[in-house]
Coordinates of C-alpha atoms in Angstrom, one line a residue:
M1 CA 34.5 90.1 -20.6
T2 CA 31.0 90.9 -21.2
I3 CA 31.4 95.3 -21.5
T4 CA 27.7 96.7 -20.4
P5 CA 26.9 99.3 -23.2
T6 CA 27.0 102.5 -21.7
A7 CA 25.5 105.6 -23.3
P8 CA 27.7 108.3 -24.1
A9 CA 27.9 112.5 -23.9
T10 CA 27.2 113.7 -26.8
S11 CA 28.5 117.3 -28.4
E12 CA 27.7 119.5 -30.6
I13 CA 31.7 120.8 -30.9
D14 CA 32.5 120.2 -34.6
L15 CA 36.6 120.2 -33.4
F16 CA 38.0 120.8 -37.0
S17 CA 35.6 124.0 -37.5
D18 CA 36.2 127.3 -37.5
E19 CA 35.5 128.6 -33.7
T20 CA 37.6 125.7 -32.9
L21 CA 40.6 126.3 -35.1
G22 CA 42.3 129.7 -33.6
V23 CA 44.9 130.0 -31.7
N24 CA 44.3 129.0 -28.7
D25 CA 41.1 126.5 -28.0
D26 CA 41.0 125.9 -24.4
A27 CA 37.8 127.2 -24.1
V28 CA 36.8 124.2 -26.2
F29 CA 38.9 121.3 -24.5
A30 CA 37.5 122.4 -21.3
Q31 CA 33.7 121.8 -22.0
L32 CA 34.5 118.5 -23.6
R33 CA 37.2 117.7 -20.9
E34 CA 34.3 118.8 -17.5
L35 CA 31.2 117.2 -19.7
A36 CA 32.9 113.2 -19.7
P37 CA 36.0 111.4 -20.0
V38 CA 34.7 110.4 -23.6
V39 CA 32.6 112.4 -25.8
Y40 CA 31.1 111.3 -28.7
L41 CA 31.1 113.8 -31.5
P42 CA 28.1 113.6 -34.0
K43 CA 29.4 116.2 -36.2
N44 CA 32.3 114.1 -36.7
D45 CA 31.8 110.6 -35.7
A46 CA 34.3 110.1 -33.1
Y47 CA 34.9 109.3 -29.7
A48 CA 36.8 111.9 -27.9
I49 CA 39.1 111.2 -25.4
T50 CA 39.7 113.8 -23.4
R51 CA 42.0 113.2 -19.9
Y52 CA 44.6 113.0 -19.7
D53 CA 45.0 109.4 -17.6
D54 CA 42.9 108.1 -20.5
V55 CA 44.5 109.5 -23.3
R56 CA 47.6 108.2 -22.4
D57 CA 46.8 104.9 -21.8
A58 CA 44.8 104.8 -25.2
L59 CA 48.3 105.7 -26.9
A60 CA 49.8 102.6 -25.1
N61 CA 47.5 100.7 -26.5
T62 CA 48.0 99.9 -29.4
D63 CA 46.3 96.7 -29.6
V64 CA 43.0 98.4 -29.4
F65 CA 43.7 102.0 -30.7
S66 CA 45.0 101.9 -34.8
S67 CA 46.8 104.1 -36.5
S68 CA 44.9 102.7 -39.0
G69 CA 42.6 105.1 -38.6
V70 CA 45.3 108.3 -38.0
A71 CA 43.5 110.6 -39.7
F72 CA 39.7 111.3 -40.0
N73 CA 38.8 110.6 -43.8
P74 CA 38.9 107.3 -45.1
Q75 CA 41.2 108.4 -48.4
M76 CA 44.4 109.3 -46.6
N77 CA 43.9 106.9 -43.9
E78 CA 44.6 104.6 -47.6
V79 CA 47.3 107.0 -48.9
L80 CA 49.0 107.0 -45.8
K81 CA 49.1 103.0 -45.5
G82 CA 52.6 101.6 -45.7
T83 CA 53.9 104.5 -43.6
S84 CA 55.1 104.3 -39.9
L85 CA 52.8 107.2 -38.9
A86 CA 49.5 104.4 -40.0
A87 CA 51.3 101.3 -38.8
D88 CA 50.8 99.8 -35.7
P89 CA 53.9 97.0 -34.4
P90 CA 55.3 95.0 -35.2
E91 CA 55.0 96.3 -38.5
H92 CA 55.1 99.4 -37.3
G93 CA 58.9 98.9 -35.7
K94 CA 60.6 98.0 -39.3
L95 CA 59.1 100.9 -40.5
R96 CA 60.1 103.6 -37.8
A97 CA 64.1 102.3 -37.7
V98 CA 65.6 103.8 -40.9
L99 CA 63.9 107.1 -40.1
T100 CA 64.6 107.5 -35.9
D101 CA 68.2 105.9 -37.2
N102 CA 68.6 109.1 -38.8
L103 CA 66.9 111.7 -36.1
S104 CA 68.3 109.7 -33.3
P105 CA 70.5 111.9 -30.6
R106 CA 73.7 110.4 -32.1
A107 CA 72.9 111.0 -35.2
L108 CA 72.0 114.5 -34.2
R109 CA 74.8 115.2 -32.2
P110 CA 77.4 116.5 -35.7
L111 CA 73.9 119.3 -36.1
R112 CA 74.4 120.6 -32.5
T113 CA 76.7 123.5 -33.7
V114 CA 75.9 124.5 -37.1
I115 CA 71.4 124.6 -35.7
N116 CA 73.0 126.2 -32.1
D117 CA 75.7 128.6 -34.3
K118 CA 72.3 129.2 -37.3
A119 CA 70.0 130.4 -34.1
D120 CA 73.1 132.9 -33.1
E121 CA 72.9 134.5 -35.7
M122 CA 69.5 134.2 -36.7
V123 CA 68.7 135.7 -33.3
R124 CA 71.1 138.9 -33.3
D125 CA 69.9 139.7 -36.3
L126 CA 66.1 140.0 -36.0
F127 CA 66.5 141.2 -32.7
S128 CA 68.4 144.5 -33.7
R129 CA 65.3 145.5 -35.6
E130 CA 63.0 147.7 -34.1
T131 CA 59.6 145.3 -34.6
F132 CA 60.2 142.3 -37.4
D133 CA 57.2 139.4 -37.9
G134 CA 57.8 136.5 -35.4
M135 CA 56.7 133.7 -37.5
A136 CA 57.8 134.5 -41.0
D137 CA 61.1 135.5 -40.2
L138 CA 61.8 133.2 -37.5
A139 CA 59.0 130.4 -36.7
V140 CA 59.3 129.3 -40.3
A141 CA 62.3 130.3 -41.5
F142 CA 64.8 129.0 -39.3
P143 CA 63.2 125.4 -39.2
V144 CA 62.6 125.7 -42.8
S145 CA 66.2 126.1 -43.4
I146 CA 67.1 123.7 -41.0
V147 CA 65.3 120.4 -42.1
L148 CA 65.5 121.5 -45.5
D149 CA 69.7 120.9 -45.0
L150 CA 69.3 118.3 -43.3
I151 CA 67.5 116.7 -46.3
G152 CA 69.3 118.2 -48.9
V153 CA 67.3 119.4 -50.9
Q154 CA 68.3 121.8 -53.3
G155 CA 67.2 124.8 -55.5
D156 CA 63.6 125.5 -56.3
L157 CA 62.3 122.4 -54.6
R158 CA 62.6 124.3 -51.5
E159 CA 60.4 127.4 -51.9
K160 CA 57.3 124.7 -52.3
I161 CA 58.5 122.2 -49.3
L162 CA 56.3 124.6 -46.7
P163 CA 53.0 124.7 -49.1
W164 CA 53.2 121.3 -49.3
G165 CA 53.4 120.8 -45.7
E166 CA 51.3 122.4 -44.8
A167 CA 48.7 121.0 -47.3
A168 CA 49.1 117.1 -45.9
F169 CA 48.7 118.1 -43.0
N170 CA 45.0 119.8 -43.0
L171 CA 44.5 116.8 -45.0
L172 CA 44.2 114.7 -41.5
G173 CA 41.4 116.2 -40.4
P174 CA 37.9 114.8 -42.5
M175 CA 37.5 116.1 -45.4
N176 CA 35.8 119.1 -44.6
Q177 CA 36.3 122.2 -47.8
R178 CA 39.4 123.2 -46.2
A179 CA 41.1 119.3 -47.0
Q180 CA 39.5 119.0 -50.3
D181 CA 41.1 122.5 -51.6
S182 CA 44.5 121.0 -49.8
F183 CA 44.5 118.2 -51.9
P184 CA 46.3 119.3 -55.7
T185 CA 49.0 120.8 -53.0
A186 CA 49.3 118.1 -51.2
G187 CA 49.1 115.8 -54.3
E188 CA 52.7 117.7 -55.2
L189 CA 54.3 116.6 -52.2
F190 CA 53.5 113.4 -53.1
T191 CA 54.1 112.5 -56.2
W192 CA 57.5 114.8 -55.3
T193 CA 58.1 111.9 -52.7
H194 CA 57.1 109.0 -53.9
E195 CA 57.4 109.1 -57.8
E196 CA 60.0 111.6 -58.6
M197 CA 62.3 112.2 -56.4
R198 CA 66.3 110.6 -57.0
G199 CA 68.9 110.6 -55.0
V200 CA 70.6 112.5 -57.6
D201 CA 68.2 115.3 -56.3
L202 CA 69.6 115.2 -52.7
A203 CA 72.4 117.0 -51.8
E204 CA 75.9 115.1 -50.8
G205 CA 76.5 114.0 -47.2
S206 CA 72.0 114.8 -46.4
I207 CA 70.0 112.6 -44.5
G208 CA 68.3 112.0 -47.6
R209 CA 71.1 111.3 -49.8
A210 CA 71.9 108.3 -46.8
I211 CA 68.9 107.4 -46.8
W212 CA 68.7 107.6 -51.0
E213 CA 71.8 105.4 -50.9
A214 CA 70.1 102.4 -48.3
A215 CA 67.6 101.8 -51.1
E216 CA 69.8 101.4 -53.6
R217 CA 71.4 98.9 -51.1
G218 CA 68.8 97.2 -51.1
E219 CA 68.3 98.0 -47.0
I220 CA 65.2 99.1 -47.7
S221 CA 62.4 99.3 -50.5
H222 CA 62.6 102.3 -52.6
E223 CA 58.8 103.2 -52.5
S224 CA 59.9 103.4 -48.2
F225 CA 62.5 105.6 -49.2
G226 CA 59.8 108.2 -50.3
Y227 CA 57.4 107.8 -47.8
I228 CA 60.7 108.4 -44.9
V229 CA 61.4 111.9 -46.7
H230 CA 57.7 112.3 -46.5
Q231 CA 57.7 112.0 -42.7
I232 CA 61.2 114.3 -42.1
L233 CA 59.6 116.6 -43.7
A234 CA 56.4 116.5 -41.6
A235 CA 58.0 115.1 -37.9
G236 CA 60.7 118.4 -39.0
M237 CA 59.0 121.1 -39.5
D238 CA 55.2 122.4 -39.5
T239 CA 54.8 121.0 -35.6
T240 CA 57.7 123.0 -34.6
I241 CA 57.5 126.4 -36.3
T242 CA 54.5 126.6 -34.9
T243 CA 55.5 125.2 -31.5
I244 CA 58.2 127.9 -31.9
G245 CA 55.1 131.3 -32.2
N246 CA 54.4 129.9 -29.5
C247 CA 57.4 130.6 -27.6
L248 CA 57.6 134.2 -29.4
V249 CA 53.9 134.5 -28.0
L250 CA 53.8 133.0 -25.0
L251 CA 57.4 134.3 -23.3
G252 CA 57.1 137.8 -24.5
E253 CA 53.5 138.6 -23.3
N254 CA 55.4 137.4 -20.2
P255 CA 57.7 139.4 -19.7
E256 CA 57.9 137.9 -15.8
Q257 CA 58.6 134.8 -16.6
Y258 CA 61.2 135.6 -19.6
A259 CA 63.5 137.5 -16.9
K260 CA 62.8 133.5 -14.9
L261 CA 64.6 132.6 -18.5
R262 CA 67.3 135.4 -18.8
E263 CA 68.7 135.2 -15.2
D264 CA 68.1 130.5 -15.9
P265 CA 69.0 129.3 -19.2
T266 CA 69.3 125.8 -18.3
L267 CA 65.3 126.5 -18.0
A268 CA 65.2 126.3 -21.7
S269 CA 64.1 122.6 -21.7
S270 CA 61.5 122.9 -18.7
A271 CA 60.4 126.4 -21.2
M272 CA 60.2 124.3 -24.1
A273 CA 57.9 121.5 -22.2
E274 CA 55.7 124.1 -20.7
V275 CA 54.7 125.6 -23.7
I276 CA 54.0 122.9 -26.5
R277 CA 52.3 121.0 -23.1
L278 CA 50.1 124.7 -22.5
R279 CA 50.1 125.5 -26.3
T280 CA 50.2 121.7 -27.6
P281 CA 51.2 122.3 -31.2
A282 CA 48.8 119.2 -33.4
P283 CA 46.1 118.4 -30.4
V284 CA 44.1 115.9 -31.6
F285 CA 45.7 112.6 -33.5
G286 CA 43.2 109.7 -34.5
R287 CA 42.6 106.4 -33.9
K288 CA 40.4 103.5 -34.9
A289 CA 39.2 101.0 -32.6
L290 CA 39.7 97.6 -33.6
A291 CA 37.9 96.5 -31.0
D292 CA 35.1 97.2 -28.3
V293 CA 36.9 99.3 -25.8
E294 CA 35.3 100.7 -22.2
V295 CA 36.8 104.1 -21.5
A296 CA 36.7 106.2 -18.0
G297 CA 32.8 103.8 -18.3
T298 CA 31.9 104.6 -21.5
L299 CA 32.3 102.2 -24.2
I300 CA 33.8 102.8 -27.7
P301 CA 32.7 100.4 -30.2
A302 CA 34.6 98.6 -32.8
G303 CA 35.0 100.1 -36.6
S304 CA 34.7 103.8 -34.2
Q305 CA 37.1 106.7 -35.4
V306 CA 38.6 108.2 -31.6
A307 CA 39.3 111.7 -31.4
L308 CA 42.9 111.3 -29.0
C309 CA 43.1 114.9 -27.2
Y310 CA 46.3 115.4 -26.4
G311 CA 45.7 119.3 -26.4
S312 CA 42.8 118.7 -23.5
A313 CA 45.0 115.8 -21.4
N314 CA 47.6 118.3 -21.7
M315 CA 45.7 121.0 -19.7
D316 CA 43.8 118.4 -17.5
P317 CA 43.6 119.9 -13.9
R318 CA 43.5 115.6 -12.8
K319 CA 47.1 116.1 -14.1
F320 CA 48.6 120.0 -13.9
D321 CA 47.7 121.7 -10.5
D322 CA 47.1 125.1 -12.3
P323 CA 47.6 124.6 -15.8
E324 CA 46.0 127.5 -17.3
T325 CA 48.4 129.1 -15.5
F326 CA 52.6 129.9 -17.6
D327 CA 55.5 129.1 -16.0
V328 CA 58.7 128.6 -17.0
T329 CA 59.4 126.6 -14.4
R330 CA 56.9 123.8 -13.8
N331 CA 59.1 121.6 -16.2
P332 CA 56.5 119.3 -17.4
V333 CA 58.4 116.6 -18.9
D334 CA 55.2 114.3 -18.5
H335 CA 53.3 116.6 -21.0
L336 CA 51.4 114.6 -24.3
G337 CA 52.4 117.2 -27.2
F338 CA 54.6 114.4 -28.1
G339 CA 52.4 111.7 -28.2
Y340 CA 53.8 109.1 -26.0
G341 CA 54.7 105.4 -26.6
V342 CA 55.4 103.6 -29.6
H343 CA 54.1 106.5 -31.7
G344 CA 56.1 109.2 -29.7
C345 CA 57.5 112.0 -32.4
A346 CA 59.5 110.9 -34.1
G347 CA 61.2 113.9 -35.1
Q348 CA 61.4 115.7 -31.3
G349 CA 65.2 115.4 -31.1
L350 CA 65.0 117.9 -33.4
A351 CA 62.6 119.7 -32.7
K352 CA 64.4 120.0 -29.2
L353 CA 67.7 121.4 -30.6
E354 CA 66.2 123.6 -32.2
I355 CA 63.6 125.6 -30.3
Q356 CA 65.7 125.2 -27.6
A357 CA 68.9 127.2 -29.6
L358 CA 66.8 129.8 -30.3
L359 CA 65.6 130.8 -26.6
L360 CA 69.4 129.9 -25.8
A361 CA 70.4 133.1 -28.1
M362 CA 67.0 135.4 -27.1
T363 CA 68.4 134.9 -23.4
Q364 CA 72.1 136.0 -24.6
H365 CA 71.2 138.7 -27.4
V366 CA 68.0 139.8 -26.1
E367 CA 66.7 141.5 -22.8
S368 CA 62.9 141.7 -23.0
F369 CA 60.4 142.1 -26.5
A370 CA 56.9 142.9 -26.8
I371 CA 54.1 141.0 -28.9
G372 CA 51.5 143.2 -30.3
E373 CA 49.1 142.1 -33.4
V374 CA 49.4 138.7 -34.5
A375 CA 46.9 136.3 -36.7
A376 CA 45.9 132.6 -36.6
R377 CA 46.6 130.1 -39.6
L378 CA 43.9 128.3 -39.6
N379 CA 45.3 124.4 -40.3
N380 CA 42.9 121.4 -39.8
F381 CA 45.8 120.0 -37.8
T382 CA 48.0 122.2 -36.8
R383 CA 47.0 125.5 -34.8
P384 CA 49.4 128.4 -36.7
Y385 CA 50.4 131.8 -36.3
A386 CA 50.0 133.7 -39.6
S387 CA 51.5 136.7 -38.7
I388 CA 53.3 137.8 -34.9
E389 CA 54.1 141.3 -34.3
V390 CA 57.5 141.3 -32.4
T391 CA 57.8 144.6 -31.2
D392 CA 59.2 147.2 -27.9
I393 CA 63.1 145.3 -28.2
V394 CA 65.2 145.7 -25.8
L395 CA 69.4 144.3 -26.6
A396 CA 71.1 142.8 -23.7
Q397 CA 74.3 145.1 -22.6
G398 CA 77.6 143.4 -23.6

């Protein structure tokens, strides 16, 4: 079939500029989304797909929209070859199998009690204080401890994992100054996971140790072992950290919504989905167009870099009524914050366990709280806070 080329809408917006990479980039996405369903961005040399239905359709069409372009620079796409993140079917299924087996609901079931108990202890401790940093003390500390124990990381290495992961995520954007500055730190993570890490480095009974033993038995390659551990670290920490921070800010700034959650704790799952919809932790993913493709009447030429704007899709009024309103009862289970299709987030089961455990612990122990000063930390891929002041804490009685 011959596709008649149409001139795309264009915008001088840079998806990865300091001005865009704030905690709330809704205004940028709204501008692009209302301009056109597909917008060419010369500063990123990318075609941005901005509306819900089109983003979801592109995620489902792996024959055309290839994950070989998941990063916005060729160097990182080359590094990611051989990972499930950057692979397309049928290779993707083989690479992802071990990862999903170890992060499936069945595999994670034994962790549920551990996660719930740790969440309860941390919430009781932190909210008994006059104030605390919701980012460092809770959003970072909780998932980092869970994931590092899950993998079996021990000793001094535990202090290095978070900066390693943040640097690696910077490299998924274009090769701007932020990415260039992150290369040495991200390289340390790659060197450890792919060259230095051994099974004896990981705690007995951990998932990391089990994956190593699978490599020793010949079930997977030793190269795959490094990739899988690398991906569990990525899947289990940075976006979860960002979402926990977003939960604190949105619930603290919307006390009537927190009151609804306290009144009905079964809304924890719905509240989490609404936070991810409203503040998508990783709002832009890359793809490469393998063939000429028409999206909403606009031609995207073969070989083009594509930007799938999850954050814009999740705020599309064509899909979600009154999308700018935070409503813990909305339950937007079809949000795209975890992706869609074969590349849906492999770590979402663990993320859900962690986030819901914290929300439930808060409903039990905290009547109300407020948010003071917040500061953003710029990253090419995620949208984390640097700090969140939690204050005006009132503990639940009884």
